[in-house]
Tab-separated table of C-alpha atoms and ligand atoms in Angstrom:
chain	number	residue	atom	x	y	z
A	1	UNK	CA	-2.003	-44.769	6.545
A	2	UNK	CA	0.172	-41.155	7.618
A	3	UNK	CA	0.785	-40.576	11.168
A	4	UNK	CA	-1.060	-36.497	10.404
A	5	UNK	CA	-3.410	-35.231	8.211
A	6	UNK	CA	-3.138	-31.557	8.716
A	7	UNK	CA	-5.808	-29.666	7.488
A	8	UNK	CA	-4.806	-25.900	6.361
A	9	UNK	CA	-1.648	-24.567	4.899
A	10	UNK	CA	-1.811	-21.405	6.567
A	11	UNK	CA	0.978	-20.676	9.242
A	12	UNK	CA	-0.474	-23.253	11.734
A	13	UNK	CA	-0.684	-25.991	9.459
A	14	UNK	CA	2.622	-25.208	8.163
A	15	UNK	CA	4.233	-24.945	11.225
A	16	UNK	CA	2.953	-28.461	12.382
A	17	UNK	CA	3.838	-29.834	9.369
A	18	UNK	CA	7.256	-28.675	9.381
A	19	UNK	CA	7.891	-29.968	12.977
A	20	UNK	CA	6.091	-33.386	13.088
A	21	UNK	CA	8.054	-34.022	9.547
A	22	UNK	CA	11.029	-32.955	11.199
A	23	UNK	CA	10.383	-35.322	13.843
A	24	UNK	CA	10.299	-38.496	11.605
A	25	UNK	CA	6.142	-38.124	11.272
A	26	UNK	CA	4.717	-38.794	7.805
A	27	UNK	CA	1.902	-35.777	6.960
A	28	UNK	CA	0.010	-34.337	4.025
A	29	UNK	CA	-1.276	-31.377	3.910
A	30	UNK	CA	-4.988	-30.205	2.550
A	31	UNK	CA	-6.050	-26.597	1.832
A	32	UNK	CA	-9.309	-25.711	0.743
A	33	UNK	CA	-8.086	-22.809	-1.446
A	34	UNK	CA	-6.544	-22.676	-4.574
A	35	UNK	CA	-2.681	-21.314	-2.724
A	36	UNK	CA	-1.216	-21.956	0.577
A	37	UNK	CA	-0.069	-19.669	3.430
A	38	UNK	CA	-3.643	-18.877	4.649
A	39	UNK	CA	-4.239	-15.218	5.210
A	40	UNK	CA	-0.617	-14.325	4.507
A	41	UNK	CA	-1.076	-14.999	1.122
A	42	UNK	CA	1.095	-12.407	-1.201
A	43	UNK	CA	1.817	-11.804	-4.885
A	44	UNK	CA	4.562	-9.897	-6.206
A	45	UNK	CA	3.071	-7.040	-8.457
A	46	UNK	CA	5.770	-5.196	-9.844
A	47	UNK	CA	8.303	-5.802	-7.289
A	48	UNK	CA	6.069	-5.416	-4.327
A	49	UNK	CA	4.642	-7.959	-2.114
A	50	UNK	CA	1.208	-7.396	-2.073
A	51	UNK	CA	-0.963	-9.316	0.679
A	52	UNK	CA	-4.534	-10.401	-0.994
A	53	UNK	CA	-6.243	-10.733	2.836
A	54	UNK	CA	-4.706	-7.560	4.292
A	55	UNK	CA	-1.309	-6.237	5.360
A	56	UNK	CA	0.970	-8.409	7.128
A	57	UNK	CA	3.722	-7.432	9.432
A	58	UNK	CA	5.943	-9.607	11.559
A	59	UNK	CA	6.022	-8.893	14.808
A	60	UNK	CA	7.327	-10.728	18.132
A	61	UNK	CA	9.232	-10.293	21.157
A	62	UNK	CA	9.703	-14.059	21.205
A	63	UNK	CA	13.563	-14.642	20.443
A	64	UNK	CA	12.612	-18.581	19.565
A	65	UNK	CA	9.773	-17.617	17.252
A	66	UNK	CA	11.883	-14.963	15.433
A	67	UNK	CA	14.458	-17.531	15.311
A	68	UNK	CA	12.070	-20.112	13.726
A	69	UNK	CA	10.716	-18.406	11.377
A	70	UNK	CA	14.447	-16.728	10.062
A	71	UNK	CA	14.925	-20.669	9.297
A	72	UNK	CA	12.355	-20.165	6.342
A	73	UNK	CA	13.100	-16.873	5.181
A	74	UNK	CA	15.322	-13.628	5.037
A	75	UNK	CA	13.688	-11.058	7.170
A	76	UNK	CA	14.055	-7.029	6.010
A	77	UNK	CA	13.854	-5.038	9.089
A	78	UNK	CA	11.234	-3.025	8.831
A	79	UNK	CA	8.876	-0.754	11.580
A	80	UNK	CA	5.594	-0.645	10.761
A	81	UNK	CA	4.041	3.294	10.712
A	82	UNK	CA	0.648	4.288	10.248
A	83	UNK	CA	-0.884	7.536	10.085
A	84	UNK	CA	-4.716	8.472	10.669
A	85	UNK	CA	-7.118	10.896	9.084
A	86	UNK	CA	-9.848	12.341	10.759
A	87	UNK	CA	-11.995	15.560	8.796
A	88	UNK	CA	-9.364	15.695	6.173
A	89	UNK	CA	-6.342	16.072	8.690
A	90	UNK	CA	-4.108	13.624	8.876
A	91	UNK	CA	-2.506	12.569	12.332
A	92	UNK	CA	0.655	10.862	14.305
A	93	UNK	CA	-0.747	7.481	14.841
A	94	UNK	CA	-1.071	5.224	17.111
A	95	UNK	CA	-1.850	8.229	19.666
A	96	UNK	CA	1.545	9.742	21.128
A	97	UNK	CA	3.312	12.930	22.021
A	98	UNK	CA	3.329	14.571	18.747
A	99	UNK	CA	-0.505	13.779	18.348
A	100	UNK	CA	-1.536	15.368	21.463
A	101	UNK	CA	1.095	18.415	20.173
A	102	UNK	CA	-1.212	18.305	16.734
A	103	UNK	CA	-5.240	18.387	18.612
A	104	UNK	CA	-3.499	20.952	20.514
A	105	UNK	CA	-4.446	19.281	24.001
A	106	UNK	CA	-2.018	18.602	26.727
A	107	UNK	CA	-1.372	15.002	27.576
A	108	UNK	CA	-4.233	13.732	30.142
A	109	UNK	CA	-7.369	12.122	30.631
A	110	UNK	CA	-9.132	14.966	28.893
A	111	UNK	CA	-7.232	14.237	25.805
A	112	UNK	CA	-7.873	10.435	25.794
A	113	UNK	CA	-11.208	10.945	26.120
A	114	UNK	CA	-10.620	13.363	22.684
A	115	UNK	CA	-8.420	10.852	21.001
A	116	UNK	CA	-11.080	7.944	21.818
A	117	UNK	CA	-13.780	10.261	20.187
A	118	UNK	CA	-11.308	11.365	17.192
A	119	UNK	CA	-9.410	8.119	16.608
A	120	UNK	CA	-11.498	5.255	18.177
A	121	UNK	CA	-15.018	5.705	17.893
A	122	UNK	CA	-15.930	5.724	14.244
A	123	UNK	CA	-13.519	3.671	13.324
A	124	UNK	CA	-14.537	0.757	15.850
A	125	UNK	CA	-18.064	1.405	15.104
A	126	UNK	CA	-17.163	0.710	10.957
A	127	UNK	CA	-15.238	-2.373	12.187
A	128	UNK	CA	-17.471	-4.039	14.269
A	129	UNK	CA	-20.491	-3.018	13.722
A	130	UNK	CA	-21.108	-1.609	17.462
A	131	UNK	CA	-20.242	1.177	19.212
A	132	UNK	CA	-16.828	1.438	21.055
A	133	UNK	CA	-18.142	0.390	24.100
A	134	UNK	CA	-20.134	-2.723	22.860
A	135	UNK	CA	-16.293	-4.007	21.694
A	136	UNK	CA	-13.715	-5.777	24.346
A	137	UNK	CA	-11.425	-3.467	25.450
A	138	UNK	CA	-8.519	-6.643	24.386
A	139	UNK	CA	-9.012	-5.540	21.112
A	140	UNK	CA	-9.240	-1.903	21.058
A	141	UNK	CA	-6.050	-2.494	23.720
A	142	UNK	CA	-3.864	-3.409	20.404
A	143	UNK	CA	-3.269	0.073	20.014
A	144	UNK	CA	-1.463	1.717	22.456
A	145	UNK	CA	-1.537	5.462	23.684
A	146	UNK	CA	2.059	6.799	24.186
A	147	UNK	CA	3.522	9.072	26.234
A	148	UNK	CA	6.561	9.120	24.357
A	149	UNK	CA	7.224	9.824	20.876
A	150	UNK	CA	7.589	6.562	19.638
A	151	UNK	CA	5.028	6.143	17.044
A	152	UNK	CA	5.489	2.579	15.599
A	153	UNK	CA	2.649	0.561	15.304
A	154	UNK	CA	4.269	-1.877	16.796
A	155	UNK	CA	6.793	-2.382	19.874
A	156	UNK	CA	7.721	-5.935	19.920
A	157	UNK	CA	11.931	-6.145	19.819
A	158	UNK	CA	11.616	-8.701	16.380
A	159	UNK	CA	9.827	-7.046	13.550
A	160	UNK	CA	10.242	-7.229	9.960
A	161	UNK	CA	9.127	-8.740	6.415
A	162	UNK	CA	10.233	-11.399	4.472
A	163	UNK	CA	12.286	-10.402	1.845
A	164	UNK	CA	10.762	-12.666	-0.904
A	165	UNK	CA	7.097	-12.690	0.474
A	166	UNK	CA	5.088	-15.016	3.299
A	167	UNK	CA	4.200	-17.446	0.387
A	168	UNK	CA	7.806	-18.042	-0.171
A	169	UNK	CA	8.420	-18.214	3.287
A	170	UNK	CA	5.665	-21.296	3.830
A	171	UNK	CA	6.383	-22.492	0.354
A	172	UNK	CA	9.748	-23.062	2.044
A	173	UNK	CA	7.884	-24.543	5.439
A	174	UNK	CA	6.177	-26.743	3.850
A	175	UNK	CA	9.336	-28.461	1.491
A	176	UNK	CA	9.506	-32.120	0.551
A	177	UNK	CA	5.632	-32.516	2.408
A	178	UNK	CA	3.011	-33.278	0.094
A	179	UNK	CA	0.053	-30.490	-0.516
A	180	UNK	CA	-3.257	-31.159	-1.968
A	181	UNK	CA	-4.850	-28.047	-3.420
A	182	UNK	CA	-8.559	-27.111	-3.606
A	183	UNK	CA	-9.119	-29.804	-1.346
A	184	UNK	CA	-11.919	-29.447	1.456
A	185	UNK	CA	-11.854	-31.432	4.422
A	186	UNK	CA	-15.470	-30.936	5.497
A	187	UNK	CA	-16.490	-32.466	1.908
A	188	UNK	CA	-15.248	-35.516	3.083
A	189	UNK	CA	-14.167	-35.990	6.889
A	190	UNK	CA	-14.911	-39.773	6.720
A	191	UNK	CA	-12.973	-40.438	4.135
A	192	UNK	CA	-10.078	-38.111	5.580
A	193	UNK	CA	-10.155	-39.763	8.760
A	194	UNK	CA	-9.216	-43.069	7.630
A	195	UNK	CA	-6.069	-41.949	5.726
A	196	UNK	CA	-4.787	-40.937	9.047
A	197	UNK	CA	-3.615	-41.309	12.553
A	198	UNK	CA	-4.470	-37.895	13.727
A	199	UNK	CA	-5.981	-34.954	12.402
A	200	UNK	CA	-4.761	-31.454	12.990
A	201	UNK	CA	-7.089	-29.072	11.826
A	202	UNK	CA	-6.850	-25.112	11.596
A	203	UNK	CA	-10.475	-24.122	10.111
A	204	UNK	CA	-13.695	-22.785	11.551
A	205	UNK	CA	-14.554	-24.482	14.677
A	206	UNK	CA	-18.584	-24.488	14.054
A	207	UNK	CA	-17.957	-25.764	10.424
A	208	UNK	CA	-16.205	-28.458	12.422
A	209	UNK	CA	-19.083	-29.752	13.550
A	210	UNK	CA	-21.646	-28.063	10.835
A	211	UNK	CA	-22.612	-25.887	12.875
A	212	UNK	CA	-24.779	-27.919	15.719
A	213	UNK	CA	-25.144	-25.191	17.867
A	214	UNK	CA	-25.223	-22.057	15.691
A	215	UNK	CA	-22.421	-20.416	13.878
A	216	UNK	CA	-19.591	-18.300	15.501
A	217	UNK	CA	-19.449	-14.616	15.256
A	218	UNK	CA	-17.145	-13.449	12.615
A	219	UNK	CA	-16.397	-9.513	11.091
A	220	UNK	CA	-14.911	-9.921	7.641
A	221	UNK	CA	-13.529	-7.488	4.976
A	222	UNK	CA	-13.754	-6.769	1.038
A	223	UNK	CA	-10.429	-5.620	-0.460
A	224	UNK	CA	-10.106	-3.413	-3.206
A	225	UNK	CA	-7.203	-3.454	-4.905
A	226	UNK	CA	-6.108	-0.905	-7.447
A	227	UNK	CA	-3.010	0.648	-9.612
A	228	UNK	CA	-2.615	4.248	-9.711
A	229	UNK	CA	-0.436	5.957	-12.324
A	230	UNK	CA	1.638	8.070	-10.255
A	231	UNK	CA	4.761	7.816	-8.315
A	232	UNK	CA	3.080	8.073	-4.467
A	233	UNK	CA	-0.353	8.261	-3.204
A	234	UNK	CA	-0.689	8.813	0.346
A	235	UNK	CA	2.992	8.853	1.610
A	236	UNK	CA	2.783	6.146	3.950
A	237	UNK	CA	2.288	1.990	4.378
A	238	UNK	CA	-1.259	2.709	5.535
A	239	UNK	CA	-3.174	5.235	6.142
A	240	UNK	CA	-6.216	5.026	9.197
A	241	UNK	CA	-10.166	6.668	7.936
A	242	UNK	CA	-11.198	6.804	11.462
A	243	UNK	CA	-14.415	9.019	10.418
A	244	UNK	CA	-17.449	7.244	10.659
A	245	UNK	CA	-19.336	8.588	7.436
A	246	UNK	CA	-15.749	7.033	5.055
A	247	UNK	CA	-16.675	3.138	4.301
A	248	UNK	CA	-13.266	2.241	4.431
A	249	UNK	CA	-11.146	1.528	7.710
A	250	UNK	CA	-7.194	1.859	5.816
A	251	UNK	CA	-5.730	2.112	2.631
A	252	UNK	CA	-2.252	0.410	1.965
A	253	UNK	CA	-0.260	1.596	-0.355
A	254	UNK	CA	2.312	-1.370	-1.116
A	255	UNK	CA	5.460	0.253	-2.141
A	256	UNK	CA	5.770	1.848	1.211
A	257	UNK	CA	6.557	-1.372	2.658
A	258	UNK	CA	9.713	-0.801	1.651
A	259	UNK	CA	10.492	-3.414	-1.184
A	260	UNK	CA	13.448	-3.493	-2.729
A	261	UNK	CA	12.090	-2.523	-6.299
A	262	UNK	CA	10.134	-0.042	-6.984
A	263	UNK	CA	7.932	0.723	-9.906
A	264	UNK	CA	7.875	3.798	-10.838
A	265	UNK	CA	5.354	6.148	-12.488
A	266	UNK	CA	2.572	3.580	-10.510
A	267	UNK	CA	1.525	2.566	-7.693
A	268	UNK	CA	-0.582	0.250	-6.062
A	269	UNK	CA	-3.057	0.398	-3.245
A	270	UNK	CA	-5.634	-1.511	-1.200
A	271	UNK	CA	-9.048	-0.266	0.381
A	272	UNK	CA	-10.693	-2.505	3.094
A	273	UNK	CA	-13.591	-1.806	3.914
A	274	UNK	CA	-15.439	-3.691	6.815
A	275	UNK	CA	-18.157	-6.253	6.060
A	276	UNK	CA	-20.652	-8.669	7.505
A	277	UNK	CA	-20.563	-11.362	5.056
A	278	UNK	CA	-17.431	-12.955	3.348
A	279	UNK	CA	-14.383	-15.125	5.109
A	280	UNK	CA	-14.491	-15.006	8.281
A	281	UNK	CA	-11.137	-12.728	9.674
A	282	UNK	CA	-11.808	-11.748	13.055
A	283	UNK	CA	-13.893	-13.626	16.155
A	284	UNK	CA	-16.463	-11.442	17.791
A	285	UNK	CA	-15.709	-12.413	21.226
A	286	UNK	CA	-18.893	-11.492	23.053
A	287	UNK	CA	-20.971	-13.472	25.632
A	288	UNK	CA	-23.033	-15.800	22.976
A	289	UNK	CA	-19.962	-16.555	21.273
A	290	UNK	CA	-18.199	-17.667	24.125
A	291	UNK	CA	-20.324	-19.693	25.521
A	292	UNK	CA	-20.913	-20.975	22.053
A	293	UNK	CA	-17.050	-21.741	21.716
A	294	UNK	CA	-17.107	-23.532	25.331
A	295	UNK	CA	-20.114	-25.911	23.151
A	296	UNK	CA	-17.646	-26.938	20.645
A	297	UNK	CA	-15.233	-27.015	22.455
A	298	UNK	CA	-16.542	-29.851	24.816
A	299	UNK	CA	-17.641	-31.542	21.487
A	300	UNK	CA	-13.683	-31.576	20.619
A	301	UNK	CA	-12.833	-33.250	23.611
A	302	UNK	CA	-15.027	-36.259	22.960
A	303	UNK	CA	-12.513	-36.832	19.755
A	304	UNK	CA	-9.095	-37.454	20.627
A	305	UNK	CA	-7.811	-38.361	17.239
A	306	UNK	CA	-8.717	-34.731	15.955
A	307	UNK	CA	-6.927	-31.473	17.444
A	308	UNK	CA	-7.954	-28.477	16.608
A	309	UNK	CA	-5.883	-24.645	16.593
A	310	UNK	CA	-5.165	-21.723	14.773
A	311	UNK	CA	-6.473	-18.625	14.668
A	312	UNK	CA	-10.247	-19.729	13.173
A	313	UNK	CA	-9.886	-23.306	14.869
A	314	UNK	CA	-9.346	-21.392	18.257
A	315	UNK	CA	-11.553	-18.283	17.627
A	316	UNK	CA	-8.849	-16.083	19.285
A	317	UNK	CA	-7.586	-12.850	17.733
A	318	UNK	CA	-4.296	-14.064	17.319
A	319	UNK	CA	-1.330	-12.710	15.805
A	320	UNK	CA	1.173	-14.680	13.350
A	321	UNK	CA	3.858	-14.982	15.942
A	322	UNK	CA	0.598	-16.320	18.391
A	323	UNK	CA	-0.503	-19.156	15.870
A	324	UNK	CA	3.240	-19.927	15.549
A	325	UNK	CA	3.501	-20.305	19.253
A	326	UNK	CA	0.653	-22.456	19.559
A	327	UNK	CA	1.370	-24.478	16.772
A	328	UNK	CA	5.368	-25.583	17.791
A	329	UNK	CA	3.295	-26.207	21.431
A	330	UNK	CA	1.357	-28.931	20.093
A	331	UNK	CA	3.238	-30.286	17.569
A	332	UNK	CA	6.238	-30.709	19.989
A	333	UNK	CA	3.309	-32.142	22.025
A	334	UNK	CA	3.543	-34.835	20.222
A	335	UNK	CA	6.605	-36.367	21.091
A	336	UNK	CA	7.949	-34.588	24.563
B	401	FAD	P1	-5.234	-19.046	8.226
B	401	FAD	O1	-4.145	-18.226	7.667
B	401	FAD	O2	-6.643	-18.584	8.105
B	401	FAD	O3	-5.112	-20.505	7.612
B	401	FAD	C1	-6.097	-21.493	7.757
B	401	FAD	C2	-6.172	-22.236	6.437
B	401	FAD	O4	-7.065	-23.347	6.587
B	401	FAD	C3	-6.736	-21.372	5.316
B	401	FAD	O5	-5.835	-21.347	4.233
B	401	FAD	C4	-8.037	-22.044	4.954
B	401	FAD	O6	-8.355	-21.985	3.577
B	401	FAD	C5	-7.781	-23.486	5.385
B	401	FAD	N1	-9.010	-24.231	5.669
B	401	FAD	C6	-10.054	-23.819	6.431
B	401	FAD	N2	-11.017	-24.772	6.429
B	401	FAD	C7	-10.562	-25.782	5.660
B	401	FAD	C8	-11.104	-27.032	5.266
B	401	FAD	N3	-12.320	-27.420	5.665
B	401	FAD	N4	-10.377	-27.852	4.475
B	401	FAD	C9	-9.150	-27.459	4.042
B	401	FAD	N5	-8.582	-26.283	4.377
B	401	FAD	C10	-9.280	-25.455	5.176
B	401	FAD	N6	-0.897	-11.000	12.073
B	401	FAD	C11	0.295	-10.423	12.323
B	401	FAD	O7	1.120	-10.989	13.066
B	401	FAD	N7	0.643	-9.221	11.748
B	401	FAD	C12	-0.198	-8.541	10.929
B	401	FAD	O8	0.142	-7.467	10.430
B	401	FAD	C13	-1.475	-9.118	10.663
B	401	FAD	N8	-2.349	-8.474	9.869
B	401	FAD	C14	-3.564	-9.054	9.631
B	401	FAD	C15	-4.453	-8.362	8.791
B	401	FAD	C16	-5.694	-8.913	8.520
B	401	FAD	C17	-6.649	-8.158	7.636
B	401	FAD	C18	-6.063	-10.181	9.090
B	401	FAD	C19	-7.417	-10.786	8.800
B	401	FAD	C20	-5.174	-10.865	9.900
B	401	FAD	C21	-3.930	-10.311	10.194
B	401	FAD	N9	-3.012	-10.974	10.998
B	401	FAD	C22	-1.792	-10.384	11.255
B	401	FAD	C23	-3.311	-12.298	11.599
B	401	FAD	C24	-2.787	-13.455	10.748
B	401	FAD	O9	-3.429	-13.437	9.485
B	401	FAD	C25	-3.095	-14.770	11.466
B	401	FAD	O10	-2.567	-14.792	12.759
B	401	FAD	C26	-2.532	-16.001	10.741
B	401	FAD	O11	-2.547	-15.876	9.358
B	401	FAD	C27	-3.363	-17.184	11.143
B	401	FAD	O12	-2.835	-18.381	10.604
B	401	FAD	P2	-3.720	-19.687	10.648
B	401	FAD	O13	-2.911	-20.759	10.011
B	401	FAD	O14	-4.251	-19.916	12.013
B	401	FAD	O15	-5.024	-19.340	9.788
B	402	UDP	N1	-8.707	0.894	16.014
B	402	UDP	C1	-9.326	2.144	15.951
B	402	UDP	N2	-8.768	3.122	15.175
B	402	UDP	C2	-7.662	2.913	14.433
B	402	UDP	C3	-7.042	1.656	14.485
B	402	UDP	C4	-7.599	0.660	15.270
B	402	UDP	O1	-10.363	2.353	16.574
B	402	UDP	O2	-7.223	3.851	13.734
B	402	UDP	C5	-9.314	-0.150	16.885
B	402	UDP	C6	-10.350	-0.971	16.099
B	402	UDP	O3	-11.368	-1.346	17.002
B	402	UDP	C7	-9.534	-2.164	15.663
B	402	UDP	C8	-8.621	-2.393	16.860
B	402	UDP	O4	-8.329	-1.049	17.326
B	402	UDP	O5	-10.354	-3.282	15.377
B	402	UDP	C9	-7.342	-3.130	16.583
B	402	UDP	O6	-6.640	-2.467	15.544
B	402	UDP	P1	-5.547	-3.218	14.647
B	402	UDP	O7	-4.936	-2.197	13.759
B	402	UDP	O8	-4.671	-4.024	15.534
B	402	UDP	O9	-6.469	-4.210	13.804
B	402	UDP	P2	-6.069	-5.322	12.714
B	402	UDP	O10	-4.789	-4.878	12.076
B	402	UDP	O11	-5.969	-6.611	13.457
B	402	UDP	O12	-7.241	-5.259	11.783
């Protein structure tokens, strides 16, 4: 019998793992897939760390959290810059002084309402599935308009990569705790159960409970990955399609993270394009699926050997630095 079964090696799993082990607890660790570190999964490809669920950037203004996660990893510094196309021009992004300079508009309401049309619109529509104002304004809110010139993507004081890659990092999370591989918990929760105290688990919610009341809202994405042979593609870490008619939301283009080698005479790049079907990435937080969440979520709180969190286990749109949060909150839980 282990004091935790944690189900999910992704950063919430890890991070529970690392601080109830810490603490004297004895956990193992399942992941359904075939690698750990969840979505922030990478592979070196010719000296680049290439994500296989998306781009990942580390980003937080949380001193403690940066400090934690510098325990697991040597962080690059590096600022995150994207630029958007819209009918074949490319633009300052996310919206700032030098983009309202480039539509030729002088800052204001007027030229929100341009930008929102321009940059907003078809993108959000290609993401979601709905028109711009069908989608919460929390998540269209990620992206700031600026008044300034500053025109990082992000403007938390801690950002940055890890030098070696995010699997390294959790490889290095996760030491001396034993991980089982291709391992579901939903094939066998029963079974699970009795190997353990507790169970912390960071999957779907409405899997959870196989789906009693209906499944959860998701959006997903399909990656394609390609190498080019030439030097530089698009000139930038990613580049925005905000028109509605291009099937693709971003391309990244790896080596413009900054790695420290660089091939040369290639490159390689990443489409995503937006889809219905596939893992599911990012909670549709509409009225069904809240009140759908508040079902399973009273369900959880008839079992009080079983906690749930994470970004898929809490249906939020969280962040790495959020999940990390969370996850040192209810581990230290635990024993405060
Ligand atoms: P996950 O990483 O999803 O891990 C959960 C794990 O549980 C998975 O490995 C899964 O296989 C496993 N699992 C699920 N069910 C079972 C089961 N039944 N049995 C066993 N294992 C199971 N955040 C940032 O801070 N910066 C970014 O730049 C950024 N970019 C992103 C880009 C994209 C395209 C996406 C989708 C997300 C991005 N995020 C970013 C968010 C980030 O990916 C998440 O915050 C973080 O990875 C969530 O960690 P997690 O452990 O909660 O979930
Ligand atoms: N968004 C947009 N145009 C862009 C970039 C983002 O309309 O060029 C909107 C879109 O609705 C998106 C949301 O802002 O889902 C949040 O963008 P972010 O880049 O944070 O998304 P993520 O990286 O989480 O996919």
């Amino acid at each position: 019998m282990i004091d935790y079964l944690i189900v999910g090696a992704g950063l919430f799993g890890a991070t529970c793992a690392r601080v109830l082990t810490d603490t004297g607890r004895s956990v193992v660790v399942i992941e359904r897939r075939g690698h750990i570190a969840g979505n922030c999964y990478d592979e070196n490809w010719s000296g680049c760390y290439v994500n296989r669920y998306g781009g990942h950037i580390f980003h937080t203004s949380s001193k403690r959290i940066w400090e934690f996660v510098n325990r697991f990893a040597e962080f690059r510094q590096y600022e995150h810059r994207v630029k958007a196309q819209f009918q074949g021009k490319t633009y300052s992004f996310p919206p700032n002084l030098t983009t309202f300079d480039q539509i030729g508009m002088k800052p204001g309401p007027e030229a929100e309402q341009r930008i929102r049309e321009m940059f907003f619109a078809g993108y959000t529509t290609k993401q979601w599935a709905r028109p711009l104002h069908k989608v919460s304004a929390s998540v269209v809110g990620r992206i700031p308009i600026r008044y300034t010139y500053d025109d990082r993507y992000f403007s938390d004081r801690y950002q940055g990569l890890p030098e070696y890659g995010y699997t390294r990092m959790v490889e290095k999370m996760l030491a001396g705790i034993p991980v089982e591989l291709n391992t579901d918990f939903l094939s066998d929760v029963e079974y699970w159960r009795g190997k353990a105290t507790k169970v912390i688990y960071s999957g779907p919610l409405d899997a959870l409970f196989g789906f009693e009341f209906g499944a959860l809202g998701y959006r997903s994405l399909r990656f394609e990955t390609e190498m080019l042979s030439v030097d530089n593609y698009q000139g930038c870490a990613t580049l925005n399609y905000t028109d509605l008619h291009i099937p693709w939301t971003r391309v990244m283009e790896w080596k413009h993270f900054g790695w420290h080698s660089q091939p040369k005479g290639e490159t390689i790049i990443t489409r995503e394009y937006p889809a219905a079907d596939g893992e599911p990435y990012y909670p549709i937080k509409d009225a069904r699926n809240t009140e759908l969440y508040a079902r399973y979520a009273e369900r959880l709180s008839e079992l009080p050997w079983l906690m749930v969190g994470g970004r898929l286990g809490s249906y939020r749109y969280y962040n790495m630095d959020q999940v990390i949060a969370q996850a040192l909150a209810m581990a230290t839980s635990q024993y405060e």
